[in-house]
Coordinates of N, CA and C in Angstrom, one line a residue:
M1 N 5.4 16.1 87.7 CA 4.5 16.1 88.8 C 3.6 14.9 88.6
W2 N 3.3 14.1 89.6 CA 2.4 13.0 89.6 C 1.0 13.5 89.8
F3 N 0.0 13.2 89.0 CA -1.4 13.7 89.2 C -2.3 12.7 89.9
G4 N -2.0 11.4 89.9 CA -2.8 10.5 90.6 C -4.2 10.4 90.2
N5 N -5.0 9.4 90.5 CA -6.3 9.3 90.2 C -7.2 10.4 90.8
T6 N -6.9 10.8 92.0 CA -7.7 11.7 92.7 C -7.2 13.1 92.6
G7 N -6.0 13.3 92.0 CA -5.4 14.6 91.8 C -5.0 15.2 93.1
K8 N -4.7 14.4 94.1 CA -4.3 15.0 95.4 C -3.0 15.8 95.3
M9 N -2.0 15.3 94.6 CA -0.8 16.0 94.4 C -1.0 17.4 93.8
L10 N -1.8 17.4 92.7 CA -2.0 18.6 92.0 C -2.8 19.6 92.9
T11 N -3.8 19.1 93.6 CA -4.6 20.0 94.5 C -3.7 20.5 95.6
S12 N -2.8 19.7 96.2 CA -1.9 20.3 97.2 C -0.9 21.2 96.6
G13 N -0.5 21.0 95.4 CA 0.3 22.0 94.7 C -0.3 23.3 94.6
I14 N -1.6 23.4 94.2 CA -2.3 24.6 94.1 C -2.4 25.3 95.5
A15 N -2.7 24.5 96.5 CA -2.8 25.0 97.8 C -1.4 25.7 98.3
C16 N -0.3 25.0 97.9 CA 1.0 25.6 98.2 C 1.2 26.9 97.5
F17 N 0.9 27.0 96.2 CA 1.0 28.2 95.5 C 0.2 29.3 96.2
Q18 N -1.0 29.0 96.6 CA -1.9 30.0 97.2 C -1.4 30.4 98.6
M19 N -0.8 29.5 99.4 CA -0.2 29.9 100.6 C 1.0 30.8 100.4
Y20 N 1.8 30.4 99.5 CA 3.0 31.2 99.2 C 2.6 32.6 98.7
Q21 N 1.6 32.7 97.9 CA 1.1 33.9 97.4 C 0.7 34.9 98.5
Q22 N 0.1 34.3 99.6 CA -0.3 35.1 100.7 C 0.8 35.7 101.5
S23 N 2.0 35.1 101.3 CA 3.2 35.6 102.0 C 3.9 36.8 101.2
L24 N 3.5 37.0 100.0 CA 4.1 38.0 99.2 C 3.6 39.4 99.4
V25 N 4.4 40.4 99.2 CA 4.0 41.7 99.4 C 2.9 42.1 98.4
S26 N 3.2 41.7 97.1 CA 2.2 41.8 96.0 C 1.4 40.5 95.9
R27 N 0.3 40.5 96.4 CA -0.5 39.2 96.5 C -1.1 38.8 95.1
N28 N -1.0 39.7 94.2 CA -1.4 39.3 92.8 C -0.3 38.7 92.0
H29 N 0.9 38.6 92.5 CA 2.0 38.2 91.8 C 1.9 36.8 91.1
L30 N 1.3 35.9 91.8 CA 1.1 34.5 91.3 C -0.3 34.2 90.7
S31 N -1.1 35.2 90.6 CA -2.5 34.9 90.2 C -2.6 34.2 88.9
G32 N -1.9 34.6 87.9 CA -1.9 34.0 86.6 C -1.4 32.6 86.6
T33 N -0.4 32.3 87.4 CA 0.1 31.0 87.5 C -0.9 30.1 88.2
I34 N -1.5 30.6 89.2 CA -2.5 29.8 90.0 C -3.7 29.5 89.1
K35 N -4.1 30.4 88.3 CA -5.2 30.2 87.4 C -4.9 29.2 86.3
L36 N -3.6 29.2 85.8 CA -3.2 28.2 84.8 C -3.2 26.8 85.4
V37 N -2.6 26.7 86.6 CA -2.6 25.4 87.3 C -4.0 24.9 87.6
E38 N -4.9 25.8 88.1 CA -6.2 25.4 88.4 C -7.0 24.9 87.1
N39 N -6.8 25.6 86.0 CA -7.5 25.2 84.8 C -6.9 23.9 84.2
T40 N -5.6 23.8 84.3 CA -4.9 22.5 83.9 C -5.4 21.4 84.7
A41 N -5.5 21.6 86.1 CA -6.0 20.5 87.0 C -7.4 20.1 86.6
T42 N -8.2 21.1 86.3 CA -9.6 20.7 85.9 C -9.6 19.9 84.6
L43 N -8.8 20.3 83.6 CA -8.7 19.6 82.4 C -8.3 18.1 82.6
I44 N -7.2 18.0 83.4 CA -6.7 16.6 83.7 C -7.8 15.8 84.4
K45 N -8.4 16.4 85.4 CA -9.4 15.7 86.2 C -10.5 15.2 85.3
I46 N -11.0 16.0 84.4 CA -12.1 15.6 83.6 C -11.7 14.5 82.6
F47 N -10.5 14.6 82.0 CA -10.1 13.6 81.0 C -9.7 12.3 81.7
R48 N -9.4 12.3 82.9 CA -9.0 11.1 83.6 C -10.2 10.5 84.3
D49 N -11.3 11.1 84.3 CA -12.5 10.6 85.0 C -13.1 9.4 84.2
A50 N -13.2 8.3 84.8 CA -13.7 7.1 84.2 C -15.2 7.1 84.0
R51 N -15.9 8.0 84.6 CA -17.4 8.0 84.4 C -17.8 8.6 83.1
A52 N -18.7 8.0 82.5 CA -19.2 8.4 81.1 C -20.0 9.7 81.3
I53 N -20.0 10.5 80.3 CA -20.9 11.7 80.2 C -22.1 11.2 79.5
T54 N -23.2 11.2 80.1 CA -24.4 10.6 79.5 C -25.5 11.7 79.3
T55 N -25.3 12.9 79.7 CA -26.3 14.0 79.5 C -25.6 15.3 79.2
L56 N -26.3 16.2 78.5 CA -25.7 17.5 78.2 C -25.7 18.4 79.5
A57 N -26.4 17.9 80.5 CA -26.4 18.7 81.8 C -25.2 18.3 82.7
D58 N -24.3 17.4 82.2 CA -23.2 17.1 83.0 C -22.3 18.3 83.3
D59 N -22.0 18.6 84.5 CA -21.2 19.8 84.9 C -19.8 19.8 84.2
R60 N -19.3 18.6 83.9 CA -18.0 18.6 83.3 C -17.9 19.2 81.9
L61 N -19.0 19.2 81.2 CA -19.0 19.9 79.9 C -18.9 21.4 80.1
Q62 N -19.6 22.0 81.1 CA -19.5 23.4 81.4 C -18.1 23.7 81.9
Q63 N -17.5 22.8 82.7 CA -16.1 23.1 83.2 C -15.1 23.1 82.0
L64 N -15.3 22.2 81.1 CA -14.4 22.2 79.9 C -14.6 23.5 79.1
E65 N -15.8 23.9 78.9 CA -16.0 25.2 78.2 C -15.3 26.3 78.9
S66 N -15.3 26.3 80.3 CA -14.7 27.3 81.1 C -13.2 27.3 80.9
V67 N -12.6 26.1 80.9 CA -11.2 25.9 80.7 C -10.8 26.4 79.3
R68 N -11.6 26.1 78.3 CA -11.3 26.5 76.9 C -11.4 28.0 76.9
S69 N -12.3 28.6 77.5 CA -12.4 30.1 77.5 C -11.2 30.7 78.2
F70 N -10.7 30.1 79.3 CA -9.6 30.6 80.0 C -8.4 30.7 79.0
F71 N -8.1 29.6 78.3 CA -6.9 29.6 77.4 C -7.1 30.6 76.2
L72 N -8.3 30.7 75.7 CA -8.6 31.7 74.6 C -8.4 33.1 75.1
K73 N -8.9 33.4 76.3 CA -8.8 34.7 76.8 C -7.4 35.1 77.1
W74 N -6.6 34.2 77.7 CA -5.2 34.4 78.0 C -4.5 34.8 76.7
E75 N -4.7 34.0 75.6 CA -4.1 34.4 74.3 C -4.5 35.7 73.8
S76 N -5.8 36.0 73.9 CA -6.4 37.3 73.5 C -5.8 38.4 74.3
D77 N -5.7 38.3 75.6 CA -5.1 39.3 76.5 C -3.7 39.6 76.1
V78 N -2.9 38.6 75.9 CA -1.5 38.8 75.5 C -1.4 39.5 74.1
D79 N -2.2 39.0 73.2 CA -2.2 39.6 71.8 C -2.6 41.1 71.9
A80 N -3.4 41.5 72.9 CA -3.8 42.9 73.0 C -2.8 43.8 73.6
T81 N -1.7 43.3 74.1 CA -0.6 44.1 74.7 C 0.3 44.7 73.6
D82 N 1.1 45.6 74.0 CA 2.1 46.1 73.0 C 3.4 45.4 73.1
F83 N 3.4 44.2 73.6 CA 4.6 43.4 73.7 C 5.2 43.1 72.3
T84 N 6.5 42.9 72.2 CA 7.0 42.5 71.0 C 6.6 41.0 70.7
K85 N 6.8 40.6 69.5 CA 6.5 39.2 69.1 C 7.2 38.2 70.1
A86 N 8.4 38.4 70.4 CA 9.2 37.6 71.2 C 8.7 37.6 72.7
E87 N 8.3 38.8 73.1 CA 7.7 38.9 74.5 C 6.4 38.1 74.6
K88 N 5.6 38.3 73.5 CA 4.3 37.6 73.5 C 4.5 36.0 73.5
A89 N 5.5 35.6 72.8 CA 5.8 34.1 72.7 C 6.2 33.7 74.1
E90 N 6.9 34.5 74.9 CA 7.4 34.1 76.2 C 6.2 34.1 77.2
A91 N 5.2 34.9 76.9 CA 4.1 35.1 77.9 C 3.0 34.0 77.7
L92 N 3.2 33.2 76.7 CA 2.2 32.1 76.4 C 2.8 30.8 76.3
L93 N 2.0 29.7 76.4 CA 2.5 28.4 76.1 C 2.8 28.4 74.6
S94 N 3.6 27.4 74.1 CA 3.8 27.4 72.7 C 2.5 27.3 71.9
W95 N 2.5 27.8 70.7 CA 1.3 27.7 69.9 C 0.9 26.3 69.6
E96 N 1.8 25.4 69.6 CA 1.5 23.9 69.4 C 0.7 23.4 70.6
C97 N 1.2 23.7 71.8 CA 0.5 23.3 73.0 C -0.8 23.9 73.1
R98 N -0.9 25.2 72.9 CA -2.2 25.9 72.9 C -3.2 25.3 71.9
D99 N -2.7 25.1 70.7 CA -3.6 24.5 69.7 C -4.0 23.1 70.1
D100 N -3.2 22.3 70.6 CA -3.5 20.9 71.1 C -4.6 21.0 72.2
I101 N -4.4 21.9 73.1 CA -5.4 22.0 74.2 C -6.7 22.5 73.7
I102 N -6.8 23.5 72.9 CA -8.0 24.1 72.4 C -8.7 23.1 71.5
S103 N -8.0 22.5 70.6 CA -8.6 21.5 69.6 C -9.1 20.3 70.3
T104 N -8.4 19.8 71.4 CA -8.9 18.6 72.1 C -10.2 19.0 72.8
I105 N -10.2 20.1 73.5 CA -11.4 20.5 74.2 C -12.6 20.7 73.2
T106 N -12.3 21.5 72.2 CA -13.3 21.8 71.2 C -13.9 20.5 70.5
G107 N -13.0 19.6 70.2 CA -13.4 18.3 69.6 C -14.3 17.5 70.5
F108 N -13.9 17.5 71.8 CA -14.6 16.8 72.8 C -16.0 17.4 73.0
L109 N -16.1 18.7 73.1 CA -17.4 19.4 73.3 C -18.3 19.2 72.1
K110 N -17.7 19.2 70.9 CA -18.5 19.0 69.7 C -19.2 17.6 69.6
K111 N -18.7 16.6 70.3 CA -19.3 15.3 70.3 C -20.6 15.4 71.1
F112 N -20.8 16.4 71.9 CA -22.0 16.5 72.7 C -23.0 17.6 72.2
Q113 N -22.7 18.2 71.1 CA -23.6 19.2 70.6 C -24.8 18.5 69.9
C114 N -25.9 19.0 70.0 CA -27.1 18.4 69.3 C -27.1 18.7 67.8

């Protein structure tokens, strides 16, 4: 999927998911997928933004913390289930991908801690 500088393709992809979700009998069916795509879109948008972060009050820092919290909560929620180890692995991104996402965000946020 092409993300473009403005993220138009990703934004329209999210809108398509949401419209399709409304047509389903169980409207919660795609909620997790939509949240994943929304958080991924936020992460991409922030890291592709050419504007410098010059203050701790920059909204993008709070958005990054929110994305980080989403991924940590997802993993915690899956760990709390009675799924088998194989089922848990299928319910999550690979541990390498999760570790890359979390460590990238954490490292970035640590640059702005006082």
